[in-house]
Amino acid sequence: MEARSRHKLILIGFMGTGKSSVSRMLAEKLGWERLDADEEIERSENREIRTIFSEEGEEAFRDIESRELQKLMERPEPAVVATGGGAVLRDNNRDVMLSNGYVVALKASPDNIISRVTLDKSRPLLQGDVAGRVHRLLEQRKGAYDFAHLSIDTTGLSIEEVVDEIVREWNVYCSSQ
Ligand code: S3P
């Protein structure tokens, strides 16, 4: 498939790696719509993610997440799509991302992630011992984000620098297709 016809720039990455802020600036720069998988889940379910986790558990959340991701990918318009940090865990989600767009993984050091997510009450997987949970999940998800077309370590970079790097690499990718 011709790369530009895929029309989705998809951001993946662990919680707190900056997907939301980067997706906002990237969409603005390209003049594209911005879609956020977590926001779509909350809108379609009419409840917060932490409520879905507490009422039905993680597996039920993952089912909803897969369904919403599929729907986002089927939308015809070009869009920057921010995904939840665990959207990469299912094979079918990875396949649907790869076949509908250019996938960019944002990475950050554990310390950076911890400082960004501490005090945030909205992430059910990071309540309690935040540092311990971040380290454990990073270990469990080692390699899970490596299927992306492009990986960027955001440590020490501004949001604008990350966005510029994505646009540059995406153009290189498109002209090579
Ligand atoms: C999750 C990440 C969250 C959200 C949910 C589960 C995860 O999204 O989807 O709390 O498993 O990594 P963010 O990465 O946007 O925080």
PDB file of C-alpha atoms and ligand atoms in Angstrom:
ATOM      1  CA  MET A   1       0.000   0.000   0.000  1.00  0.00           C
ATOM      2  CA  GLU A   2       1.278   3.464  -0.871  1.00  0.00           C
ATOM      3  CA  ALA A   3       2.408   5.019   2.413  1.00  0.00           C
ATOM      4  CA  ARG A   4       0.564   8.334   2.237  1.00  0.00           C
ATOM      5  CA  SER A   5      -2.704   6.586   1.478  1.00  0.00           C
ATOM      6  CA  ARG A   6      -2.548   5.050   4.947  1.00  0.00           C
ATOM      7  CA  HIS A   7      -3.150   8.494   6.384  1.00  0.00           C
ATOM      8  CA  LYS A   8      -2.567   7.723  10.032  1.00  0.00           C
ATOM      9  CA  LEU A   9       0.377   8.684  12.202  1.00  0.00           C
ATOM     10  CA  ILE A  10       0.122   6.479  15.249  1.00  0.00           C
ATOM     11  CA  LEU A  11       1.907   7.183  18.518  1.00  0.00           C
ATOM     12  CA  ILE A  12       2.641   4.299  20.854  1.00  0.00           C
ATOM     13  CA  GLY A  13       4.702   4.199  24.037  1.00  0.00           C
ATOM     14  CA  PHE A  14       4.667   3.545  27.732  1.00  0.00           C
ATOM     15  CA  MET A  15       2.529   5.761  29.985  1.00  0.00           C
ATOM     16  CA  GLY A  16       4.126   9.162  30.540  1.00  0.00           C
ATOM     17  CA  THR A  17       6.287   9.186  27.418  1.00  0.00           C
ATOM     18  CA  GLY A  18       4.489  12.262  26.051  1.00  0.00           C
ATOM     19  CA  LYS A  19       2.098  10.750  23.474  1.00  0.00           C
ATOM     20  CA  SER A  20      -0.703  13.213  24.259  1.00  0.00           C
ATOM     21  CA  SER A  21       1.378  16.403  24.063  1.00  0.00           C
ATOM     22  CA  VAL A  22       3.291  15.232  20.999  1.00  0.00           C
ATOM     23  CA  SER A  23       0.095  14.179  19.218  1.00  0.00           C
ATOM     24  CA  ARG A  24      -1.447  17.607  19.812  1.00  0.00           C
ATOM     25  CA  MET A  25       1.480  19.515  18.360  1.00  0.00           C
ATOM     26  CA  LEU A  26       1.962  17.034  15.514  1.00  0.00           C
ATOM     27  CA  ALA A  27      -1.695  17.249  14.464  1.00  0.00           C
ATOM     28  CA  GLU A  28      -1.540  21.027  14.603  1.00  0.00           C
ATOM     29  CA  LYS A  29       1.600  21.127  12.506  1.00  0.00           C
ATOM     30  CA  LEU A  30       0.161  18.835   9.825  1.00  0.00           C
ATOM     31  CA  GLY A  31      -3.322  20.371   9.965  1.00  0.00           C
ATOM     32  CA  TRP A  32      -4.690  16.894  10.675  1.00  0.00           C
ATOM     33  CA  GLU A  33      -7.308  15.743  13.106  1.00  0.00           C
ATOM     34  CA  ARG A  34      -6.060  14.373  16.427  1.00  0.00           C
ATOM     35  CA  LEU A  35      -7.639  11.223  17.826  1.00  0.00           C
ATOM     36  CA  ASP A  36      -6.945   9.762  21.246  1.00  0.00           C
ATOM     37  CA  ALA A  37      -7.797   6.112  21.871  1.00  0.00           C
ATOM     38  CA  ASP A  38      -8.225   6.574  25.635  1.00  0.00           C
ATOM     39  CA  GLU A  39     -10.598   9.491  25.088  1.00  0.00           C
ATOM     40  CA  GLU A  40     -12.614   7.445  22.575  1.00  0.00           C
ATOM     41  CA  ILE A  41     -12.901   4.609  25.085  1.00  0.00           C
ATOM     42  CA  GLU A  42     -14.157   6.967  27.801  1.00  0.00           C
ATOM     43  CA  ARG A  43     -16.597   8.621  25.394  1.00  0.00           C
ATOM     44  CA  SER A  44     -18.053   5.388  24.034  1.00  0.00           C
ATOM     45  CA  GLU A  45     -18.272   3.805  27.493  1.00  0.00           C
ATOM     46  CA  ASN A  46     -19.381   7.016  29.151  1.00  0.00           C
ATOM     47  CA  ARG A  47     -17.123   6.255  32.112  1.00  0.00           C
ATOM     48  CA  GLU A  48     -13.523   6.806  33.062  1.00  0.00           C
ATOM     49  CA  ILE A  49     -10.818   4.241  32.350  1.00  0.00           C
ATOM     50  CA  ARG A  50     -10.140   3.760  36.047  1.00  0.00           C
ATOM     51  CA  THR A  51     -13.854   2.950  36.513  1.00  0.00           C
ATOM     52  CA  ILE A  52     -13.745   0.349  33.731  1.00  0.00           C
ATOM     53  CA  PHE A  53     -10.724  -1.251  35.448  1.00  0.00           C
ATOM     54  CA  SER A  54     -12.360  -1.245  38.872  1.00  0.00           C
ATOM     55  CA  GLU A  55     -15.770  -2.450  37.649  1.00  0.00           C
ATOM     56  CA  GLU A  56     -14.704  -5.031  35.062  1.00  0.00           C
ATOM     57  CA  GLY A  57     -10.953  -5.557  35.267  1.00  0.00           C
ATOM     58  CA  GLU A  58      -8.081  -5.218  32.826  1.00  0.00           C
ATOM     59  CA  GLU A  59      -9.111  -7.897  30.296  1.00  0.00           C
ATOM     60  CA  ALA A  60     -12.496  -6.265  29.738  1.00  0.00           C
ATOM     61  CA  PHE A  61     -10.714  -2.935  29.298  1.00  0.00           C
ATOM     62  CA  ARG A  62      -8.385  -4.520  26.717  1.00  0.00           C
ATOM     63  CA  ASP A  63     -11.386  -5.837  24.754  1.00  0.00           C
ATOM     64  CA  ILE A  64     -12.904  -2.363  24.649  1.00  0.00           C
ATOM     65  CA  GLU A  65      -9.520  -0.869  23.759  1.00  0.00           C
ATOM     66  CA  SER A  66      -9.108  -3.251  20.774  1.00  0.00           C
ATOM     67  CA  ARG A  67     -12.587  -2.461  19.523  1.00  0.00           C
ATOM     68  CA  GLU A  68     -12.075   1.308  19.731  1.00  0.00           C
ATOM     69  CA  LEU A  69      -8.633   1.132  18.158  1.00  0.00           C
ATOM     70  CA  GLN A  70     -10.044  -0.808  15.216  1.00  0.00           C
ATOM     71  CA  LYS A  71     -12.767   1.820  14.788  1.00  0.00           C
ATOM     72  CA  LEU A  72     -10.247   4.664  14.855  1.00  0.00           C
ATOM     73  CA  MET A  73      -8.111   2.956  12.243  1.00  0.00           C
ATOM     74  CA  GLU A  74     -11.120   2.482   9.968  1.00  0.00           C
ATOM     75  CA  ARG A  75     -11.881   6.213   9.885  1.00  0.00           C
ATOM     76  CA  PRO A  76     -11.053   7.473   6.404  1.00  0.00           C
ATOM     77  CA  GLU A  77      -9.634  10.899   7.282  1.00  0.00           C
ATOM     78  CA  PRO A  78      -5.927  11.519   7.887  1.00  0.00           C
ATOM     79  CA  ALA A  79      -5.260  11.684  11.611  1.00  0.00           C
ATOM     80  CA  VAL A  80      -2.648  11.628  14.315  1.00  0.00           C
ATOM     81  CA  VAL A  81      -3.655   8.880  16.729  1.00  0.00           C
ATOM     82  CA  ALA A  82      -2.444   8.697  20.338  1.00  0.00           C
ATOM     83  CA  THR A  83      -2.860   5.220  21.801  1.00  0.00           C
ATOM     84  CA  GLY A  84      -2.865   3.958  25.390  1.00  0.00           C
ATOM     85  CA  GLY A  85       0.403   2.504  26.654  1.00  0.00           C
ATOM     86  CA  GLY A  86      -0.962  -1.045  26.713  1.00  0.00           C
ATOM     87  CA  ALA A  87      -2.519  -1.016  23.230  1.00  0.00           C
ATOM     88  CA  VAL A  88       0.606  -2.750  21.906  1.00  0.00           C
ATOM     89  CA  LEU A  89       0.061  -5.841  24.039  1.00  0.00           C
ATOM     90  CA  ARG A  90      -2.319  -7.643  21.679  1.00  0.00           C
ATOM     91  CA  ASP A  91      -1.145  -9.009  18.323  1.00  0.00           C
ATOM     92  CA  ASN A  92      -4.263  -7.905  16.508  1.00  0.00           C
ATOM     93  CA  ASN A  93      -3.801  -4.308  17.732  1.00  0.00           C
ATOM     94  CA  ARG A  94      -0.229  -4.255  16.476  1.00  0.00           C
ATOM     95  CA  ASP A  95      -1.365  -5.628  13.097  1.00  0.00           C
ATOM     96  CA  VAL A  96      -4.152  -3.100  12.717  1.00  0.00           C
ATOM     97  CA  MET A  97      -1.754  -0.248  13.520  1.00  0.00           C
ATOM     98  CA  LEU A  98       0.917  -1.430  11.101  1.00  0.00           C
ATOM     99  CA  SER A  99      -1.516  -1.914   8.276  1.00  0.00           C
ATOM    100  CA  ASN A 100      -3.155   1.482   8.663  1.00  0.00           C
ATOM    101  CA  GLY A 101      -0.363   3.894   9.341  1.00  0.00           C
ATOM    102  CA  TYR A 102       3.133   4.889  10.257  1.00  0.00           C
ATOM    103  CA  VAL A 103       3.820   3.840  13.825  1.00  0.00           C
ATOM    104  CA  VAL A 104       6.046   5.939  16.077  1.00  0.00           C
ATOM    105  CA  ALA A 105       7.211   4.720  19.494  1.00  0.00           C
ATOM    106  CA  LEU A 106       8.057   7.338  22.100  1.00  0.00           C
ATOM    107  CA  LYS A 107      10.532   6.199  24.744  1.00  0.00           C
ATOM    108  CA  ALA A 108      11.717   7.857  27.930  1.00  0.00           C
ATOM    109  CA  SER A 109      13.928   6.920  30.856  1.00  0.00           C
ATOM    110  CA  PRO A 110      12.256   5.312  33.891  1.00  0.00           C
ATOM    111  CA  ASP A 111      13.051   8.432  35.972  1.00  0.00           C
ATOM    112  CA  ASN A 112      11.430  10.673  33.411  1.00  0.00           C
ATOM    113  CA  ILE A 113       8.355   8.479  33.266  1.00  0.00           C
ATOM    114  CA  ILE A 114       8.092   8.312  37.039  1.00  0.00           C
ATOM    115  CA  SER A 115       8.295  12.075  37.417  1.00  0.00           C
ATOM    116  CA  ARG A 116       5.606  12.554  34.765  1.00  0.00           C
ATOM    117  CA  VAL A 117       3.116  10.046  36.158  1.00  0.00           C
ATOM    118  CA  THR A 118       3.569  10.595  39.887  1.00  0.00           C
ATOM    119  CA  LEU A 119       0.497  12.224  41.452  1.00  0.00           C
ATOM    120  CA  ASP A 120      -1.684  11.175  38.513  1.00  0.00           C
ATOM    121  CA  LYS A 121      -4.738   9.362  39.808  1.00  0.00           C
ATOM    122  CA  SER A 122      -6.193   8.497  36.400  1.00  0.00           C
ATOM    123  CA  ARG A 123      -3.920   5.555  35.586  1.00  0.00           C
ATOM    124  CA  PRO A 124      -5.150   2.444  37.380  1.00  0.00           C
ATOM    125  CA  LEU A 125      -1.961   0.460  36.709  1.00  0.00           C
ATOM    126  CA  LEU A 126       0.205   3.036  38.485  1.00  0.00           C
ATOM    127  CA  GLN A 127      -1.538   3.527  41.805  1.00  0.00           C
ATOM    128  CA  GLY A 128       0.339   2.861  45.042  1.00  0.00           C
ATOM    129  CA  ASP A 129       4.056   2.291  44.674  1.00  0.00           C
ATOM    130  CA  VAL A 130       4.442   4.280  41.440  1.00  0.00           C
ATOM    131  CA  ALA A 131       8.182   3.753  40.960  1.00  0.00           C
ATOM    132  CA  GLY A 132       7.918   0.018  41.664  1.00  0.00           C
ATOM    133  CA  ARG A 133       5.006  -0.378  39.275  1.00  0.00           C
ATOM    134  CA  VAL A 134       6.702   1.584  36.491  1.00  0.00           C
ATOM    135  CA  HIS A 135       9.847  -0.538  36.759  1.00  0.00           C
ATOM    136  CA  ARG A 136       7.873  -3.789  36.849  1.00  0.00           C
ATOM    137  CA  LEU A 137       5.685  -2.893  33.859  1.00  0.00           C
ATOM    138  CA  LEU A 138       8.668  -1.621  31.849  1.00  0.00           C
ATOM    139  CA  GLU A 139      10.334  -4.971  32.468  1.00  0.00           C
ATOM    140  CA  GLN A 140       7.180  -6.910  31.491  1.00  0.00           C
ATOM    141  CA  ARG A 141       6.781  -4.816  28.339  1.00  0.00           C
ATOM    142  CA  LYS A 142      10.391  -4.932  27.276  1.00  0.00           C
ATOM    143  CA  GLY A 143      10.443  -5.006  23.467  1.00  0.00           C
ATOM    144  CA  ALA A 144       6.673  -4.492  23.200  1.00  0.00           C
ATOM    145  CA  TYR A 145       7.078  -1.141  21.465  1.00  0.00           C
ATOM    146  CA  ASP A 146       9.837  -2.247  19.093  1.00  0.00           C
ATOM    147  CA  PHE A 147       7.534  -3.103  16.183  1.00  0.00           C
ATOM    148  CA  ALA A 148       7.202   0.626  15.374  1.00  0.00           C
ATOM    149  CA  HIS A 149       8.539   2.074  12.125  1.00  0.00           C
ATOM    150  CA  LEU A 150      10.368   4.701  14.178  1.00  0.00           C
ATOM    151  CA  SER A 151      11.462   4.947  17.831  1.00  0.00           C
ATOM    152  CA  ILE A 152      12.407   8.203  19.504  1.00  0.00           C
ATOM    153  CA  ASP A 153      13.990   8.576  22.916  1.00  0.00           C
ATOM    154  CA  THR A 154      12.370  11.792  24.117  1.00  0.00           C
ATOM    155  CA  THR A 155      14.698  12.236  27.098  1.00  0.00           C
ATOM    156  CA  GLY A 156      16.150  15.735  26.889  1.00  0.00           C
ATOM    157  CA  LEU A 157      14.096  16.687  23.809  1.00  0.00           C
ATOM    158  CA  SER A 158      11.394  19.363  23.662  1.00  0.00           C
ATOM    159  CA  ILE A 159       7.969  18.435  22.306  1.00  0.00           C
ATOM    160  CA  GLU A 160       8.749  20.496  19.218  1.00  0.00           C
ATOM    161  CA  GLU A 161      11.998  18.616  18.623  1.00  0.00           C
ATOM    162  CA  VAL A 162      10.165  15.303  18.852  1.00  0.00           C
ATOM    163  CA  VAL A 163       7.489  16.513  16.427  1.00  0.00           C
ATOM    164  CA  ASP A 164      10.103  17.769  13.940  1.00  0.00           C
ATOM    165  CA  GLU A 165      11.919  14.450  14.086  1.00  0.00           C
ATOM    166  CA  ILE A 166       8.700  12.538  13.396  1.00  0.00           C
ATOM    167  CA  VAL A 167       7.809  14.725  10.402  1.00  0.00           C
ATOM    168  CA  ARG A 168      11.344  14.425   9.021  1.00  0.00           C
ATOM    169  CA  GLU A 169      11.480  10.637   9.367  1.00  0.00           C
ATOM    170  CA  TRP A 170       7.958  10.173   8.082  1.00  0.00           C
ATOM    171  CA  ASN A 171       8.812  12.144   4.918  1.00  0.00           C
ATOM    172  CA  VAL A 172      11.908   9.992   4.396  1.00  0.00           C
ATOM    173  CA  TYR A 173       9.759   6.880   4.845  1.00  0.00           C
ATOM    174  CA  CYS A 174       7.097   8.129   2.406  1.00  0.00           C
ATOM    175  CA  SER A 175       9.619   8.988  -0.280  1.00  0.00           C
ATOM    176  CA  SER A 176      11.181   5.524   0.024  1.00  0.00           C
ATOM    177  CA  GLN A 177       7.838   3.716  -0.538  1.00  0.00           C
TER     178      GLN A 177
HETATM  179  C1  S3P B   1      -2.439   1.909  30.066  1.00  0.00           C
HETATM  180  C2  S3P B   1      -2.161   3.194  29.623  1.00  0.00           C
HETATM  181  C3  S3P B   1      -3.126   4.285  29.715  1.00  0.00           C
HETATM  182  C4  S3P B   1      -4.567   3.740  29.643  1.00  0.00           C
HETATM  183  C5  S3P B   1      -4.758   2.686  30.689  1.00  0.00           C
HETATM  184  C6  S3P B   1      -3.778   1.511  30.558  1.00  0.00           C
HETATM  185  C7  S3P B   1      -1.370   0.871  29.981  1.00  0.00           C
HETATM  186  O1  S3P B   1      -2.926   5.215  28.650  1.00  0.00           O
HETATM  187  O2  S3P B   1      -4.838   3.227  28.380  1.00  0.00           O
HETATM  188  O3  S3P B   1      -4.638   3.298  31.941  1.00  0.00           O
HETATM  189  O4  S3P B   1      -1.689  -0.316  30.139  1.00  0.00           O
HETATM  190  O5  S3P B   1      -0.202   1.232  29.729  1.00  0.00           O
HETATM  191  P1  S3P B   1      -1.679   6.273  28.635  1.00  0.00           P
HETATM  192  O6  S3P B   1      -0.506   5.547  28.078  1.00  0.00           O
HETATM  193  O7  S3P B   1      -2.180   7.341  27.712  1.00  0.00           O
HETATM  194  O8  S3P B   1      -1.494   6.742  30.022  1.00  0.00           O
END
